[in-house]
């Protein structure tokens, strides 16, 4: 039987900047999906990478006085490190300056051109280099100095040059049909509705080449043009499958993106693919944006959230947990230090960490660190069962619609139940009155912890791994199939150690 496959992507990041919370956030979500699907028996492909062409990058390189190639080599390496430092489990890291990608772009252009979707004309209009996006006159707003700016707040400049155009206007109906037929092609729903009304408002043909700079993929047969950076960038998702030679992994199951770049992914990208006669991805999910202590994040305000600082201050898994637990994935969220500390101390250190620590220490002290042979009551069984297949099913259902926060909430319900159980059973009292029952209670708790740890691996790989180490679980006992099993009596457990430290304010 061939294995089920799953292909998930992150946006490829512009290399003009240091990695910030936005970069870590999207890739984290993709990592959790990838890890979950792997444990759930899928053959997973998880792609991330860097978007290295275009005017914005060319200008950043010029400002630094280095060649664009040297500049992108350097910054791309920083993003590659972030992916490693955050324990992201991607299978491929793509750079749009690679030959495999230039070949795919040329082929994409050729298919669109052969199908009659591309024509040469002249573009005159507004362009925001920071967004690498064209804007209609009507979309512009008034900036603080009374000048016109893009709706994103970025400055715009007037562009007038010969350009190739893609007949985007011809795809209005097919796109609306797509959104209709595949209601979860765009999630969350609110964003889907926004896209639908935008498309219903009418689509104009899209300028897809530039002549006034040269840092890009050349247009086949007309090298004074370089391809519009978004046509180039979006194509990365299919390049990475080995296309045009072969593309066994195409289409993608999930493109994860921030809400600001949904339009490119939910309108342009499927239109390009339809035009080229290629299969469409199954879903585009647009997540919200983080603010910092109630303020919009911006470089000029100096309140950019540095993912490395979070990792250093709170720990990697704590940060991973917080980002996905605190806010529903499609919503905007506010990063508050006190909320982070509460999650870290309450959910992780108290509810989960302490549960494991208390029960494992009692087993170490009173049962020689060996998993006891037990007879379980219906109540014990019910708790263990609540942490098994049914919990996994609930979590799976939430993750299948990228509802990370609900998935975690569901897991924490079981952790709370386990805390209520241990307090009610009070094994510390049973120690004297009924040692055998104490063994059964401790067994029930650590078996529950084991199951929770197995299910939590995608979100907190390192800490769950430590919990499973403390339960003497081998690598092949960490798969979701292990949820059907039970901790074996007689298993010798290593000395217990805390897994989730409390946050201590630095002096
Ligand atoms: N290069 C394009 C994507 C091309 S994909 C074919 C791009 N790159 S980017 O480097 O600007 O991407 C930044 C990502 O970070 C986007 O997904 C964006 O939504 C996200 N975020 C930027 N600021 C953010 C927050 N404050 N909060 C959450 N995510 C944010 O766009």
XYZ file of C-alpha atoms and ligand atoms in Angstrom:
538
model
C 0.000 0.000 0.000
C 1.409 3.423 -0.841
C 1.563 5.837 2.018
C -0.774 8.816 2.107
C 1.100 12.006 1.268
C 0.893 15.501 2.685
C 2.579 18.603 1.275
C 2.661 21.795 3.347
C 4.409 25.081 2.577
C 5.319 28.381 4.228
C 5.700 31.622 2.322
C 9.221 32.058 1.090
C 10.619 34.999 3.001
C 12.104 38.178 1.625
C 15.743 38.340 2.506
C 15.821 42.094 3.055
C 15.277 41.830 6.773
C 16.204 39.878 9.892
C 13.761 37.120 10.819
C 10.962 38.373 13.067
C 7.943 36.893 14.779
C 5.951 36.688 11.529
C 8.515 34.426 9.950
C 8.746 32.164 12.968
C 4.960 32.049 13.388
C 4.018 30.776 9.931
C 6.831 28.259 9.833
C 5.927 27.044 13.315
C 2.360 26.364 12.213
C 3.629 24.489 9.160
C 6.020 22.528 11.351
C 3.227 21.418 13.660
C 1.130 20.293 10.687
C 4.119 18.429 9.231
C 5.041 16.715 12.488
C 1.444 15.776 13.211
C 0.884 14.273 9.774
C 4.147 12.309 9.969
C 3.114 10.779 13.285
C -0.300 10.136 11.784
C 1.205 7.959 9.069
C 1.628 10.374 6.165
C 4.633 10.757 3.925
C 5.132 14.483 4.481
C 6.885 17.111 2.459
C 7.405 20.398 4.281
C 8.839 23.278 2.292
C 10.167 26.649 3.373
C 12.727 29.002 1.872
C 13.611 32.488 0.716
C 12.265 34.881 -1.910
C 15.329 36.551 -3.322
C 14.471 38.452 -6.479
C 12.836 41.781 -7.216
C 13.367 45.461 -6.807
C 13.107 45.442 -3.032
C 16.008 43.012 -2.638
C 18.028 44.745 -5.354
C 17.652 48.043 -3.520
C 18.517 46.539 -0.139
C 21.700 45.095 -1.653
C 22.575 48.435 -3.257
C 22.057 50.202 0.053
C 24.577 47.828 1.597
C 26.954 48.264 -1.311
C 27.070 44.566 -2.148
C 25.928 42.529 -5.127
C 22.398 41.113 -4.871
C 23.809 37.595 -5.066
C 26.230 38.150 -2.170
C 23.484 39.884 -0.206
C 20.929 37.136 -0.695
C 23.493 34.420 0.072
C 24.131 36.030 3.405
C 20.574 36.749 4.483
C 19.179 33.482 3.189
C 21.657 31.682 5.456
C 20.198 33.547 8.443
C 16.719 32.237 7.612
C 18.083 28.745 7.196
C 19.545 29.019 10.698
C 16.249 30.223 12.151
C 14.622 27.097 10.759
C 17.200 24.919 12.488
C 17.254 26.910 15.724
C 13.479 26.639 16.059
C 13.550 22.911 15.521
C 11.562 23.168 12.285
C 11.409 19.845 10.493
C 11.314 21.019 6.861
C 12.445 18.593 4.179
C 13.537 21.249 1.725
C 14.653 24.861 1.845
C 14.222 26.567 -1.498
C 15.963 29.710 -2.753
C 14.469 31.400 -5.785
C 17.974 32.097 -7.111
C 18.564 28.371 -7.619
C 18.703 26.938 -11.136
C 15.945 24.405 -10.469
C 13.652 27.335 -9.758
C 14.630 29.428 -12.776
C 13.850 26.442 -14.989
C 10.427 26.036 -13.419
C 9.663 29.758 -13.863
C 10.623 29.609 -17.531
C 8.319 26.633 -18.001
C 5.469 28.344 -16.163
C 5.859 31.368 -18.437
C 5.955 29.181 -21.519
C 2.777 27.333 -20.578
C 0.925 30.595 -19.886
C 2.222 32.150 -23.053
C 1.461 29.105 -25.250
C -2.080 29.087 -23.891
C -2.523 32.711 -24.960
C -2.727 34.210 -21.478
C 0.183 36.630 -21.876
C 0.406 39.758 -24.036
C 2.814 42.702 -24.369
C 1.615 46.227 -23.557
C 2.615 49.220 -21.494
C 2.082 49.563 -17.764
C 1.505 52.870 -16.119
C 0.396 52.920 -12.542
C 1.369 52.779 -8.899
C 3.807 50.309 -7.438
C 4.834 49.750 -3.818
C 8.319 48.274 -3.780
C 8.014 47.185 -0.126
C 4.960 45.097 -0.955
C 6.168 44.277 -4.474
C 2.595 45.016 -5.474
C 0.692 47.146 -7.989
C -2.192 49.234 -6.686
C -5.087 50.920 -8.451
C -5.548 54.604 -7.949
C -8.739 53.881 -5.992
C -6.961 51.628 -3.483
C -4.485 54.293 -2.369
C -5.026 56.173 0.857
C -3.744 59.443 2.203
C -0.495 59.164 4.165
C 0.590 61.235 7.164
C 2.207 63.859 4.939
C -0.821 64.136 2.694
C 0.883 62.034 0.040
C -0.636 58.935 -1.503
C 0.346 55.636 0.076
C -0.604 51.976 -0.380
C -3.401 50.548 1.796
C -0.615 48.687 3.637
C 0.946 52.014 4.620
C 3.879 51.548 2.268
C 5.021 54.285 -0.084
C 4.175 53.977 -3.746
C 5.921 55.182 -6.863
C 4.672 55.820 -10.363
C 5.806 53.222 -12.869
C 5.580 53.588 -16.612
C 7.198 50.950 -18.746
C 6.717 48.240 -21.334
C 5.355 45.148 -19.635
C 3.938 41.744 -20.295
C 0.463 41.200 -18.913
C -1.324 38.124 -17.664
C -5.025 37.944 -18.573
C -6.167 37.780 -14.980
C -9.511 39.333 -15.944
C -10.373 36.138 -17.821
C -10.177 34.145 -14.582
C -12.836 35.944 -12.614
C -15.482 33.315 -13.264
C -13.252 30.248 -12.906
C -11.952 31.624 -9.604
C -15.421 32.261 -8.235
C -16.383 28.742 -9.290
C -13.342 27.394 -7.485
C -14.242 29.171 -4.223
C -17.785 27.902 -4.581
C -16.885 24.306 -5.348
C -14.122 24.072 -2.754
C -15.514 26.015 0.187
C -12.426 25.412 2.288
C -9.974 26.370 -0.443
C -9.567 29.603 1.516
C -9.681 29.552 5.317
C -10.712 31.089 7.633
C -14.206 31.821 6.357
C -14.048 35.560 6.977
C -11.006 35.888 4.767
C -12.643 33.726 2.135
C -15.542 36.150 1.984
C -13.157 39.076 1.577
C -11.455 37.395 -1.359
C -14.783 36.553 -2.978
C -16.008 40.125 -2.793
C -12.702 41.382 -4.122
C -12.911 39.081 -7.137
C -16.573 39.917 -7.664
C -15.528 43.569 -7.788
C -13.684 42.739 -11.010
C -10.117 41.736 -11.816
C -7.756 43.654 -14.038
C -5.016 42.076 -16.081
C -1.799 41.827 -14.149
C 1.550 43.257 -15.149
C 3.984 40.329 -14.907
C 7.300 41.745 -16.090
C 9.546 44.732 -15.452
C 12.297 46.330 -17.509
C 13.744 48.997 -15.213
C 15.867 46.655 -13.111
C 17.379 43.269 -13.766
C 17.445 41.275 -10.490
C 14.978 38.570 -11.435
C 14.285 35.627 -13.706
C 14.583 36.625 -17.365
C 11.470 36.376 -19.528
C 12.066 33.553 -22.035
C 12.784 35.052 -25.452
C 12.813 38.672 -24.240
C 15.656 39.065 -21.805
C 15.264 42.794 -21.306
C 12.276 41.869 -19.127
C 12.485 40.151 -15.767
C 9.450 38.331 -14.407
C 7.302 40.022 -11.798
C 8.633 38.778 -8.499
C 5.297 37.304 -7.363
C 4.976 35.108 -10.468
C 8.515 33.955 -9.772
C 7.923 33.528 -6.018
C 4.618 31.638 -6.180
C 6.112 29.183 -8.640
C 8.494 28.006 -5.888
C 5.790 25.747 -4.506
C 5.778 23.614 -7.620
C 9.520 23.934 -8.336
C 10.204 22.110 -5.095
C 8.286 19.055 -6.268
C 10.799 18.501 -9.062
C 8.648 20.140 -11.713
C 8.812 20.441 -14.724
C 10.629 17.073 -14.871
C 8.213 15.377 -12.514
C 5.891 16.531 -9.786
C 4.668 13.567 -7.820
C 3.946 15.756 -4.812
C 1.983 18.448 -6.586
C -0.603 19.780 -5.731
C 0.147 21.068 -2.245
C -2.294 20.202 0.514
C -1.766 23.438 2.373
C -0.201 26.836 1.756
C 0.132 28.706 5.043
C 0.403 32.468 4.632
C -0.107 35.696 6.539
C -3.295 37.659 5.851
C -1.340 40.362 3.993
C -0.326 37.992 1.231
C -3.586 36.101 0.857
C -4.570 37.908 -2.332
C -1.468 36.641 -4.111
C -2.093 33.074 -2.991
C -5.854 32.879 -3.338
C -6.255 34.849 -6.586
C -3.056 35.103 -8.625
C -1.669 31.667 -7.836
C -4.734 29.578 -8.737
C -5.233 31.758 -11.820
C -1.652 31.106 -12.962
C -2.095 27.391 -12.346
C -5.414 27.255 -14.188
C -3.841 29.172 -17.046
C -0.958 26.722 -17.189
C -3.314 23.740 -16.989
C -1.891 22.550 -13.667
C -3.709 21.153 -10.630
C -4.641 23.570 -7.846
C -3.541 23.420 -4.228
C -6.162 22.127 -1.827
C -6.065 24.979 0.666
C -4.676 28.412 1.461
C -4.931 29.369 5.133
C -4.313 33.003 6.086
C -3.294 33.626 9.680
C -3.586 36.899 11.533
C -0.942 39.319 12.670
C 0.686 39.826 16.047
C 0.849 43.153 17.781
C 3.258 43.799 20.647
C 1.677 44.851 23.964
C -1.205 46.374 22.019
C 0.929 48.206 19.470
C 1.349 47.533 15.803
C 4.807 46.091 15.221
C 7.102 48.247 13.163
C 10.779 48.751 12.702
C 10.420 52.486 13.194
C 8.723 51.972 16.579
C 11.523 49.588 17.474
C 9.074 47.043 18.878
C 9.800 44.159 16.531
C 9.499 40.815 18.335
C 12.706 38.880 17.920
C 12.040 35.125 17.895
C 15.496 34.469 19.326
C 14.794 36.702 22.278
C 11.610 34.757 23.003
C 13.479 31.495 22.818
C 16.157 32.749 25.150
C 13.795 34.310 27.689
C 11.029 31.722 27.826
C 12.394 28.609 26.127
C 11.716 27.259 22.674
C 8.840 24.895 23.393
C 7.223 27.433 25.705
C 7.286 29.960 22.863
C 5.949 27.425 20.387
C 3.134 26.555 22.781
C 2.235 30.155 23.549
C 2.083 31.306 19.935
C -0.323 28.555 18.975
C -2.331 28.425 22.199
C -2.945 32.052 22.975
C -4.794 33.119 19.828
C -6.988 31.358 17.247
C -4.754 30.977 14.208
C -6.862 33.039 11.835
C -7.193 35.986 14.254
C -4.885 38.835 15.044
C -3.205 38.412 18.394
C -1.531 40.593 20.919
C 1.783 39.448 22.331
C 1.816 40.243 26.043
C 4.705 39.306 28.232
C 2.473 38.675 31.238
C 0.239 36.366 29.185
C 3.306 34.459 28.020
C 4.479 34.047 31.614
C 1.034 32.912 32.761
C 0.868 30.263 30.035
C 4.366 29.131 30.866
C 3.777 28.875 34.611
C 0.183 27.812 34.703
C -0.445 25.554 31.697
C 3.042 24.144 31.365
C 4.836 24.223 34.722
C 1.809 23.688 37.002
C -0.755 21.742 35.051
C 1.410 19.457 32.964
C 4.900 19.683 34.460
C 3.814 19.275 38.031
C 1.446 16.439 37.210
C 4.310 14.473 35.685
C 6.820 15.498 38.329
C 4.584 14.618 41.292
C 3.613 11.196 40.022
C 7.070 10.237 38.781
C 8.722 11.318 42.039
C 6.272 9.227 44.029
C 7.024 6.220 41.840
C 10.744 6.816 42.310
C 10.426 7.194 46.072
C 7.837 4.584 46.883
C 7.967 2.028 44.110
C 11.689 1.904 43.368
C 11.185 3.761 40.072
C 9.462 0.759 38.513
C 6.075 0.810 36.749
C 3.836 -1.246 39.071
C 1.491 -4.095 38.194
C -2.005 -2.784 38.774
C -5.710 -3.443 38.784
C -7.571 -0.433 37.439
C -11.041 0.797 38.268
C -13.562 2.074 35.751
C -12.647 5.603 36.735
C -8.943 4.982 36.111
C -9.761 3.444 32.745
C -11.954 6.402 31.823
C -9.121 8.887 32.362
C -6.657 6.799 30.370
C -9.188 6.391 27.578
C -9.873 10.130 27.524
C -6.178 10.627 26.694
C -6.187 8.056 23.912
C -7.780 7.580 20.517
C -10.669 9.939 21.257
C -8.298 12.769 22.198
C -6.239 12.127 19.090
C -9.396 12.229 16.960
C -10.407 15.550 18.472
C -6.966 17.019 17.957
C -6.837 15.734 14.395
C -10.182 17.295 13.596
C -9.017 20.690 14.842
C -5.653 20.508 13.116
C -7.278 19.544 9.849
C -8.720 23.057 9.793
C -5.592 24.623 11.333
C -7.338 25.266 14.625
C -4.194 24.931 16.704
C -5.623 26.709 19.696
C -8.659 24.423 19.941
C -6.428 21.385 19.529
C -4.341 22.504 22.494
C -7.395 23.412 24.501
C -8.720 19.904 23.965
C -5.469 18.403 25.216
C -5.492 20.657 28.278
C -8.996 19.559 29.185
C -7.610 16.074 29.684
C -4.632 17.435 31.636
C -7.073 19.260 33.922
C -9.080 16.091 34.380
C -5.910 14.287 35.356
C -5.146 17.005 37.931
C -8.629 16.763 39.378
C -8.200 12.986 39.484
C -4.856 12.999 41.284
C -6.060 15.533 43.837
C -9.222 13.537 44.511
C -7.401 10.210 44.707
C -4.633 11.724 46.854
C -1.979 9.009 46.357
C 0.119 10.751 49.066
C -2.517 9.642 51.578
C -2.967 6.209 50.010
C 0.731 5.635 50.570
C -0.094 4.752 54.163
C -3.642 3.469 53.874
C -3.646 1.483 50.634
C -0.281 1.236 48.852
C -1.689 -0.998 46.145
C -4.315 1.596 45.259
C -1.596 4.245 45.307
C 0.224 2.242 42.641
C -2.918 2.095 40.489
C -3.480 5.839 40.797
C 0.123 6.683 39.930
C -0.001 4.271 37.024
C -3.157 5.909 35.740
C -1.566 9.340 35.917
C 1.697 8.468 34.214
C -0.100 6.504 31.511
C -2.230 9.584 30.909
C 0.899 11.747 30.810
C 2.488 9.336 28.349
C -0.451 9.635 25.984
C -0.610 13.378 26.273
C 3.136 13.573 25.595
C 2.752 11.445 22.463
C 0.003 13.724 21.153
C 1.880 16.899 22.111
C 5.030 16.018 20.185
C 4.189 18.142 17.123
C 3.823 21.306 19.214
C 6.566 20.754 21.785
C 8.904 18.181 20.282
C 11.726 18.630 22.755
C 9.731 18.712 25.992
C 7.409 15.896 24.962
C 10.511 13.947 24.044
C 11.878 14.530 27.549
C 8.620 13.365 29.117
C 8.721 10.225 26.998
C 12.359 9.702 28.006
C 11.308 9.873 31.649
C 8.758 7.175 30.856
C 11.465 5.048 29.239
C 9.766 5.055 25.849
C 11.897 3.994 22.890
C 11.785 5.849 19.564
C 9.332 3.387 18.067
C 6.971 3.781 21.014
C 6.340 7.420 20.172
C 4.127 6.992 17.135
C 0.386 7.616 17.377
C -0.129 3.870 17.139
C 1.395 3.621 20.599
C -1.802 5.187 21.941
C -3.404 1.754 21.781
C -0.808 0.367 24.115
C -0.116 0.723 27.807
C 3.006 1.319 29.848
C 4.350 -2.123 30.590
C 4.527 -3.215 34.196
C 8.080 -3.697 35.381
C 9.466 -0.901 33.186
C 12.336 0.756 34.994
C 12.088 4.510 34.859
C 15.049 6.891 34.945
C 15.380 9.393 37.806
C 12.628 12.018 37.453
C 13.584 15.536 36.389
C 11.544 18.690 35.829
C 10.611 19.291 32.181
C 8.735 22.596 32.369
C 10.569 25.182 34.476
C 8.706 28.091 36.014
C 9.521 31.516 34.701
C 11.840 33.367 37.019
C 12.232 37.099 36.496
C 15.899 37.938 35.826
C 17.491 40.100 38.531
N 8.162 36.967 -0.093
C 6.788 37.116 0.258
C 6.059 35.791 0.233
C 6.157 35.039 -1.034
S 5.367 33.510 -0.951
C 5.344 32.931 -2.495
C 6.682 37.738 1.631
N 7.750 37.652 2.399
S 7.886 38.275 3.846
O 9.221 38.018 4.306
O 7.469 39.619 3.855
O 6.885 37.405 4.679
C 6.579 37.755 5.918
C 5.564 36.810 6.508
O 5.465 37.215 7.850
C 4.169 36.950 5.899
O 3.496 35.710 5.900
C 3.483 37.894 6.862
O 2.106 37.687 6.970
C 4.145 37.524 8.151
N 4.119 38.618 9.096
C 4.759 39.809 9.032
N 4.483 40.513 10.148
C 3.679 39.795 10.951
C 3.136 39.961 12.235
N 3.278 41.066 12.923
N 2.441 38.912 12.759
C 2.299 37.717 12.109
N 2.783 37.539 10.903
C 3.363 38.599 10.242
O 5.647 38.274 1.947
